[in-house]
Short mmCIF file of C-alpha atoms and ligand atoms in Angstrom, two decimals:
data_model
loop_
_atom_site.label_atom_id
_atom_site.label_comp_id
_atom_site.label_asym_id
_atom_site.label_seq_id
_atom_site.Cartn_x
_atom_site.Cartn_y
_atom_site.Cartn_z
CA UNK A 224 76.49 67.36 119.70
CA UNK A 225 76.31 63.77 118.57
CA UNK A 226 79.82 62.36 117.84
CA UNK A 227 80.54 59.49 115.45
CA UNK A 228 84.06 58.06 115.37
CA UNK A 229 84.38 56.65 111.85
CA UNK A 230 86.87 53.85 111.28
CA UNK A 231 86.60 53.72 107.48
CA UNK A 232 85.32 55.82 104.56
CA UNK A 233 82.12 53.75 104.27
CA UNK A 234 81.24 54.47 107.88
CA UNK A 235 82.09 58.18 107.53
CA UNK A 236 79.94 58.73 104.42
CA UNK A 237 77.08 56.65 105.88
CA UNK A 238 77.03 58.89 108.95
CA UNK A 239 77.01 61.97 106.68
CA UNK A 240 74.23 60.58 104.45
CA UNK A 241 72.10 59.98 107.58
CA UNK A 242 72.52 63.63 108.65
CA UNK A 243 73.55 66.04 105.85
CA UNK A 244 73.96 68.81 108.47
CA UNK A 245 76.67 66.78 110.20
CA UNK A 246 80.26 68.01 109.86
CA UNK A 247 83.50 66.12 109.56
CA UNK A 248 86.31 66.84 111.95
CA UNK A 249 89.89 65.88 111.08
CA UNK A 250 92.41 67.98 113.05
CA UNK A 251 89.74 70.37 114.29
CA UNK A 252 92.03 73.40 113.83
CA UNK A 253 89.41 75.21 111.73
CA UNK A 254 86.21 73.58 112.99
CA UNK A 255 86.93 74.08 116.69
CA UNK A 256 87.63 77.78 116.14
CA UNK A 257 84.10 78.02 114.73
CA UNK A 258 82.66 76.01 117.64
CA UNK A 259 84.54 77.90 120.34
CA UNK A 260 84.51 81.44 118.97
CA UNK A 261 81.58 81.61 116.56
CA UNK A 262 79.07 79.51 118.51
CA UNK A 263 78.84 77.06 115.61
CA UNK A 264 76.88 73.94 116.69
CA UNK A 265 76.69 71.13 114.10
CA UNK A 266 74.07 68.52 115.03
CA UNK A 267 76.61 65.73 114.54
CA UNK A 268 80.40 65.65 114.24
CA UNK A 269 82.05 62.78 112.37
CA UNK A 270 85.63 62.16 113.47
CA UNK A 271 88.04 61.12 110.69
CA UNK A 272 91.26 60.59 112.65
CA UNK A 273 90.81 56.79 112.71
CA UNK A 274 90.04 56.38 109.00
CA UNK A 275 93.23 54.62 107.91
CA UNK A 276 92.72 54.92 104.13
CA UNK A 277 92.84 58.72 104.14
CA UNK A 278 96.13 58.81 106.05
CA UNK A 279 98.03 57.25 103.11
CA UNK A 280 100.28 59.41 100.90
CA UNK A 281 102.18 58.37 97.79
CA UNK A 282 103.47 60.08 94.64
CA UNK A 283 100.17 60.79 92.94
CA UNK A 284 97.68 60.49 95.78
CA UNK A 285 97.62 62.38 99.06
CA UNK A 286 94.98 61.15 101.51
CA UNK A 287 92.70 63.83 102.97
CA UNK A 288 93.81 62.92 106.49
CA UNK A 289 97.52 63.59 105.89
CA UNK A 290 98.68 66.23 108.35
CA UNK A 291 100.83 69.27 107.58
CA UNK A 292 103.76 67.87 109.59
CA UNK A 293 103.85 64.84 107.28
CA UNK A 294 103.53 67.04 104.19
CA UNK A 295 106.59 68.98 105.40
CA UNK A 296 108.64 65.86 104.72
CA UNK A 297 106.80 64.76 101.58
CA UNK A 298 108.23 64.52 98.08
CA UNK A 299 106.30 67.49 96.64
CA UNK A 300 108.66 70.39 97.30
CA UNK A 301 106.24 73.31 97.00
CA UNK A 302 103.65 71.56 99.17
CA UNK A 303 106.37 70.85 101.75
CA UNK A 304 107.41 74.52 101.62
CA UNK A 305 103.76 75.53 102.14
CA UNK A 306 103.39 73.07 105.02
CA UNK A 307 106.39 74.57 106.82
CA UNK A 308 104.65 77.95 106.90
CA UNK A 309 101.38 76.72 108.39
CA UNK A 310 100.58 77.82 111.96
CA UNK A 311 102.72 76.33 114.71
CA UNK A 312 104.06 72.78 115.27
CA UNK A 313 100.84 71.99 117.19
CA UNK A 314 98.65 73.16 114.28
CA UNK A 315 100.80 71.25 111.77
CA UNK A 316 100.56 68.06 113.87
CA UNK A 317 96.75 68.19 113.88
CA UNK A 318 95.67 70.08 110.73
CA UNK A 319 95.17 68.14 107.50
CA UNK A 320 95.12 68.82 103.78
CA UNK A 321 91.51 67.56 103.71
CA UNK A 322 90.53 70.12 106.35
CA UNK A 323 92.26 72.89 104.38
CA UNK A 324 90.24 71.85 101.32
CA UNK A 325 87.03 71.45 103.35
CA UNK A 326 87.34 74.99 104.73
CA UNK A 327 88.14 76.28 101.20
CA UNK A 328 89.43 79.61 102.50
CA UNK A 329 91.02 81.66 99.69
CA UNK A 330 94.08 81.83 101.99
CA UNK A 331 94.35 78.05 102.48
CA UNK A 332 98.00 77.27 101.85
CA UNK A 333 97.48 73.92 100.09
CA UNK A 334 95.19 75.44 97.49
CA UNK A 335 97.70 77.19 95.16
CA UNK A 336 99.71 73.97 94.99
CA UNK A 337 96.61 71.97 94.06
CA UNK A 338 95.82 74.53 91.34
CA UNK A 339 99.37 74.80 89.98
CA UNK A 340 99.67 71.01 89.69
CA UNK A 341 96.19 70.72 88.12
CA UNK A 342 95.21 68.22 90.81
CA UNK A 343 91.80 66.65 91.24
CA UNK A 344 89.88 66.30 94.48
CA UNK A 345 88.52 62.80 95.06
CA UNK A 346 85.22 62.80 96.91
CA UNK A 347 83.11 59.90 98.17
CA UNK A 348 79.47 59.44 99.11
CA UNK A 349 77.43 56.47 100.32
CA UNK A 350 74.97 56.52 97.42
CA UNK A 351 77.15 57.52 94.43
CA UNK A 352 80.55 56.10 95.27
CA UNK A 353 83.66 58.06 94.27
CA UNK A 354 84.37 60.78 91.73
CA UNK A 355 87.34 63.04 90.99
CA UNK A 356 86.50 66.72 90.64
CA UNK A 357 89.03 68.96 88.79
CA UNK A 358 90.24 71.64 91.24
CA UNK A 359 88.72 74.50 89.21
CA UNK A 360 85.30 72.87 89.42
CA UNK A 361 85.69 72.06 93.11
CA UNK A 362 86.42 75.52 94.59
CA UNK A 363 83.47 77.75 93.71
CA UNK A 364 83.77 80.79 96.01
CA UNK A 365 84.97 82.05 99.38
CA UNK A 366 84.66 78.97 101.63
CA UNK A 367 82.38 77.39 98.99
CA UNK A 368 82.87 74.11 97.14
CA UNK A 369 80.85 72.03 94.71
CA UNK A 370 80.86 69.07 97.13
CA UNK A 371 77.35 67.71 97.77
CA UNK A 372 76.07 67.64 101.35
CA UNK A 373 76.56 63.87 101.59
CA UNK A 374 80.15 63.83 100.28
CA UNK A 375 83.57 63.84 101.91
CA UNK A 376 87.04 64.49 100.50
CA UNK A 377 89.10 61.31 100.39
CA UNK A 378 92.26 62.44 98.54
CA UNK A 379 94.09 64.92 96.34
CA UNK A 380 94.94 63.13 93.11
CA UNK A 381 97.68 64.07 90.63
CA UNK A 382 97.70 62.87 87.04
CA UNK A 383 100.59 63.02 84.63
CA UNK A 384 104.26 63.19 85.45
CA UNK A 385 104.03 65.96 88.05
CA UNK A 386 106.49 68.85 88.21
CA UNK A 387 110.20 68.91 87.34
CA UNK A 388 110.57 72.01 89.53
CA UNK A 389 108.12 73.63 91.92
CA UNK A 390 108.33 76.51 94.38
CA UNK A 391 105.93 78.02 96.97
CA UNK A 392 106.09 81.30 98.85
CA UNK A 393 103.65 83.37 100.79
CA UNK A 394 103.50 86.86 102.21
CA UNK A 395 101.83 87.63 105.51
CA UNK A 396 101.77 90.30 108.17
CA UNK A 397 104.60 88.65 110.14
CA UNK A 398 107.11 85.85 109.61
CA UNK A 399 105.40 82.97 111.43
CA UNK A 400 101.91 81.87 112.57
CA UNK A 401 100.40 83.90 109.79
CA UNK A 402 97.55 83.55 107.35
CA UNK A 403 98.55 84.34 103.76
CA UNK A 404 98.06 87.84 102.39
CA UNK A 405 99.22 86.43 99.04
CA UNK A 406 100.49 82.93 98.27
CA UNK A 407 101.94 81.60 95.05
CA UNK A 408 103.21 78.39 93.45
CA UNK A 409 105.18 78.20 90.21
CA UNK A 410 105.71 74.73 88.77
CA UNK A 411 107.59 73.57 85.68
CA UNK A 412 105.79 70.58 84.19
CA UNK A 413 105.92 68.73 80.88
CA UNK A 414 103.32 71.27 79.64
CA UNK A 415 105.49 74.26 80.62
CA UNK A 416 105.33 76.70 83.52
CA UNK A 417 102.14 76.80 85.58
CA UNK A 418 101.48 79.54 88.12
CA UNK A 419 98.74 79.63 90.76
CA UNK A 420 97.95 82.16 93.45
CA UNK A 421 95.96 82.19 96.70
CA UNK A 422 94.25 84.96 98.71
CA UNK A 423 93.91 87.18 95.62
CA UNK A 424 90.50 85.96 94.41
CA UNK A 425 87.52 84.09 95.94
CA UNK A 426 89.16 80.79 94.95
CA UNK A 427 92.72 79.76 94.06
CA UNK A 428 93.44 80.95 90.51
CA UNK A 429 95.86 80.28 87.68
CA UNK A 430 97.46 83.21 85.83
CA UNK A 431 96.88 81.76 82.36
CA UNK A 432 98.00 84.77 80.32
CA UNK A 433 101.30 84.89 82.19
CA UNK A 434 101.74 81.14 81.59
CA UNK A 435 101.08 81.59 77.88
CA UNK A 436 103.57 84.45 77.66
CA UNK A 437 106.41 82.66 79.46
CA UNK A 438 105.83 79.35 77.69
CA UNK A 439 106.20 81.09 74.32
CA UNK A 440 109.77 82.15 75.21
CA UNK A 441 112.49 79.90 73.83
CA UNK A 442 115.04 81.17 76.34
CA UNK A 443 113.77 83.08 79.40
CA UNK A 444 115.50 86.45 79.76
CA UNK A 445 115.50 88.82 82.75
CA UNK A 446 113.06 91.03 80.87
CA UNK A 447 110.73 88.09 80.32
CA UNK A 448 110.75 87.32 84.06
CA UNK A 449 109.77 90.93 84.82
CA UNK A 450 107.05 90.84 82.17
CA UNK A 451 105.77 87.54 83.62
CA UNK A 452 105.35 89.23 87.03
CA UNK A 453 103.63 92.21 85.43
CA UNK A 454 101.08 89.99 83.69
CA UNK A 455 100.46 87.95 86.87
CA UNK A 456 99.77 91.22 88.75
CA UNK A 457 97.28 92.24 86.08
CA UNK A 458 95.44 88.90 86.21
CA UNK A 459 94.76 88.59 89.97
CA UNK A 460 91.47 89.83 91.45
CA UNK A 461 92.36 90.87 95.02
CA UNK A 462 90.27 92.82 97.52
CA UNK A 463 91.13 95.19 100.33
CA UNK A 464 90.38 93.70 103.75
CA UNK A 465 91.77 93.67 107.32
CA UNK A 466 94.95 91.88 106.14
CA UNK A 467 95.97 94.02 103.17
CA UNK A 468 94.97 96.28 100.32
CA UNK A 469 94.03 95.42 96.77
CA UNK A 470 97.04 97.43 95.53
CA UNK A 471 99.57 95.71 97.77
CA UNK A 472 98.22 92.24 97.00
CA UNK A 473 98.39 92.93 93.26
CA UNK A 474 101.97 94.18 93.50
CA UNK A 475 103.05 91.30 95.78
CA UNK A 476 101.51 88.73 93.41
CA UNK A 477 103.78 89.89 90.59
CA UNK A 478 106.88 90.00 92.79
CA UNK A 479 106.27 86.51 94.23
CA UNK A 480 105.55 84.99 90.82
CA UNK A 481 108.74 86.47 89.28
CA UNK A 482 110.90 85.27 92.17
CA UNK A 483 109.45 81.75 92.09
CA UNK A 484 109.92 81.59 88.33
CA UNK A 485 113.58 82.51 88.80
CA UNK A 486 113.96 79.78 91.43
CA UNK A 487 112.35 77.20 89.13
CA UNK A 488 114.70 78.23 86.33
CA UNK A 489 117.76 77.75 88.51
CA UNK A 490 116.73 74.45 90.13
C1 LIG B 613 96.53 79.17 115.01
C2 LIG B 613 96.15 78.72 113.62
C3 LIG B 613 97.04 78.94 112.58
C4 LIG B 613 96.71 78.54 111.28
N1 LIG B 613 97.58 78.77 110.28
C5 LIG B 613 97.28 78.42 109.00
C6 LIG B 613 98.17 78.68 107.94
O1 LIG B 613 99.27 79.22 108.12
N2 LIG B 613 97.79 78.28 106.69
C7 LIG B 613 96.60 77.65 106.44
O2 LIG B 613 96.32 77.32 105.30
N3 LIG B 613 95.73 77.39 107.44
C8 LIG B 613 96.04 77.76 108.71
N4 LIG B 613 95.15 77.52 109.72
C9 LIG B 613 93.87 76.88 109.41
C10 LIG B 613 93.87 75.34 109.60
O3 LIG B 613 94.86 74.90 110.48
C11 LIG B 613 94.04 74.63 108.25
O4 LIG B 613 93.06 75.04 107.33
C12 LIG B 613 94.00 73.09 108.40
O5 LIG B 613 94.51 72.49 107.23
C13 LIG B 613 92.59 72.57 108.69
O6 LIG B 613 92.68 71.15 108.80
P1 LIG B 613 91.91 70.35 109.95
O7 LIG B 613 92.19 68.91 109.72
O8 LIG B 613 92.28 70.88 111.31
O9 LIG B 613 90.41 70.74 109.61
P2 LIG B 613 89.11 70.64 110.54
O10 LIG B 613 89.05 71.79 111.45
O11 LIG B 613 88.98 69.27 111.13
O12 LIG B 613 87.99 70.79 109.38
C14 LIG B 613 87.90 71.99 108.66
C15 LIG B 613 86.66 71.93 107.74
O13 LIG B 613 86.85 70.96 106.73
C16 LIG B 613 85.87 69.93 106.85
N5 LIG B 613 86.59 68.66 106.61
C17 LIG B 613 87.63 68.14 107.28
N6 LIG B 613 88.05 67.01 106.70
C18 LIG B 613 87.23 66.81 105.63
C19 LIG B 613 87.13 65.80 104.62
N7 LIG B 613 87.97 64.75 104.57
N8 LIG B 613 86.15 65.92 103.70
C20 LIG B 613 85.30 66.98 103.70
N9 LIG B 613 85.33 67.96 104.63
C21 LIG B 613 86.30 67.87 105.57
C22 LIG B 613 85.29 70.04 108.26
O14 LIG B 613 83.95 69.58 108.34
C23 LIG B 613 85.39 71.54 108.49
O15 LIG B 613 84.30 72.19 107.87
C24 LIG B 613 95.45 77.90 111.04
C25 LIG B 613 94.57 77.64 112.10
C26 LIG B 613 94.91 78.05 113.37
C27 LIG B 613 93.94 77.78 114.50
#
């Protein structure tokens, strides 16, 4: 494999434009599994670890190269909570939010946060410059995105005031080093409550009917919290696979969403 060590975004996207079959590598925690265990052999690998611009994180912009261990200590509570559940310390030191987005697994733990906060994904290419893609136009299927073959992710971009309260939780087959069976983020923003779920559809999804119901309440009662969970469970589109069943995922989605709503209400 040909290896290009990019030192800035221009160099990275130029290397990709020259060889659209090339693949980026950030932490390598997803890509190297494919190389080592699935005999995946990209013609060219473009290393992003030395691209300074994508390592920068501030309130409304998280560079694609920011690692999970930095997100653990970031200002976005639900993203920090998600980061703390990812893999092991070694995985969190190497793995990045850009790699999580690039893999676009339905179980990627950054994805419900991106959806709940209505974030955009900034992408760059040599020939067309930069554009921000709304998250629901970016993730198109299981491990599928709308990114063109000559583009890279440069940042996650937030618009608006962000969330006044936000909570993440996931369920897996054990307590640590576990891929999500269901993940959920509830955020309270200026527009009301927003709820997103992962691993229960081909892409991260919002439970819009549940949002509408809870945002119509003037004062949220216990019964409304239960009803919110019930509607979330009816809106998800899970499958049965080696990690869980459709029935369990549906049930767990409602339970997680209700609990996170309660936490947002009391924070
Ligand atoms: C033991 C183990 C445990 C794990 N646990 C979890 C977990 O709990 N939760 C979870 O969500 N994930 C988990 N993962 C998966 C992985 O660690 C994450 O998805 C991580 O965020 C990937 O980031 P990376 O920088 O290592 O990506 P890489 O492996 O470098 O890249 C992944 C993919 O994204 C592409 N890519 C990378 N950067 C960019 C970019 N800037 N623009 C466009 N494409 C890009 C690459 O070409 C590749 O296709 C685990 C993995 C392992 C091996």
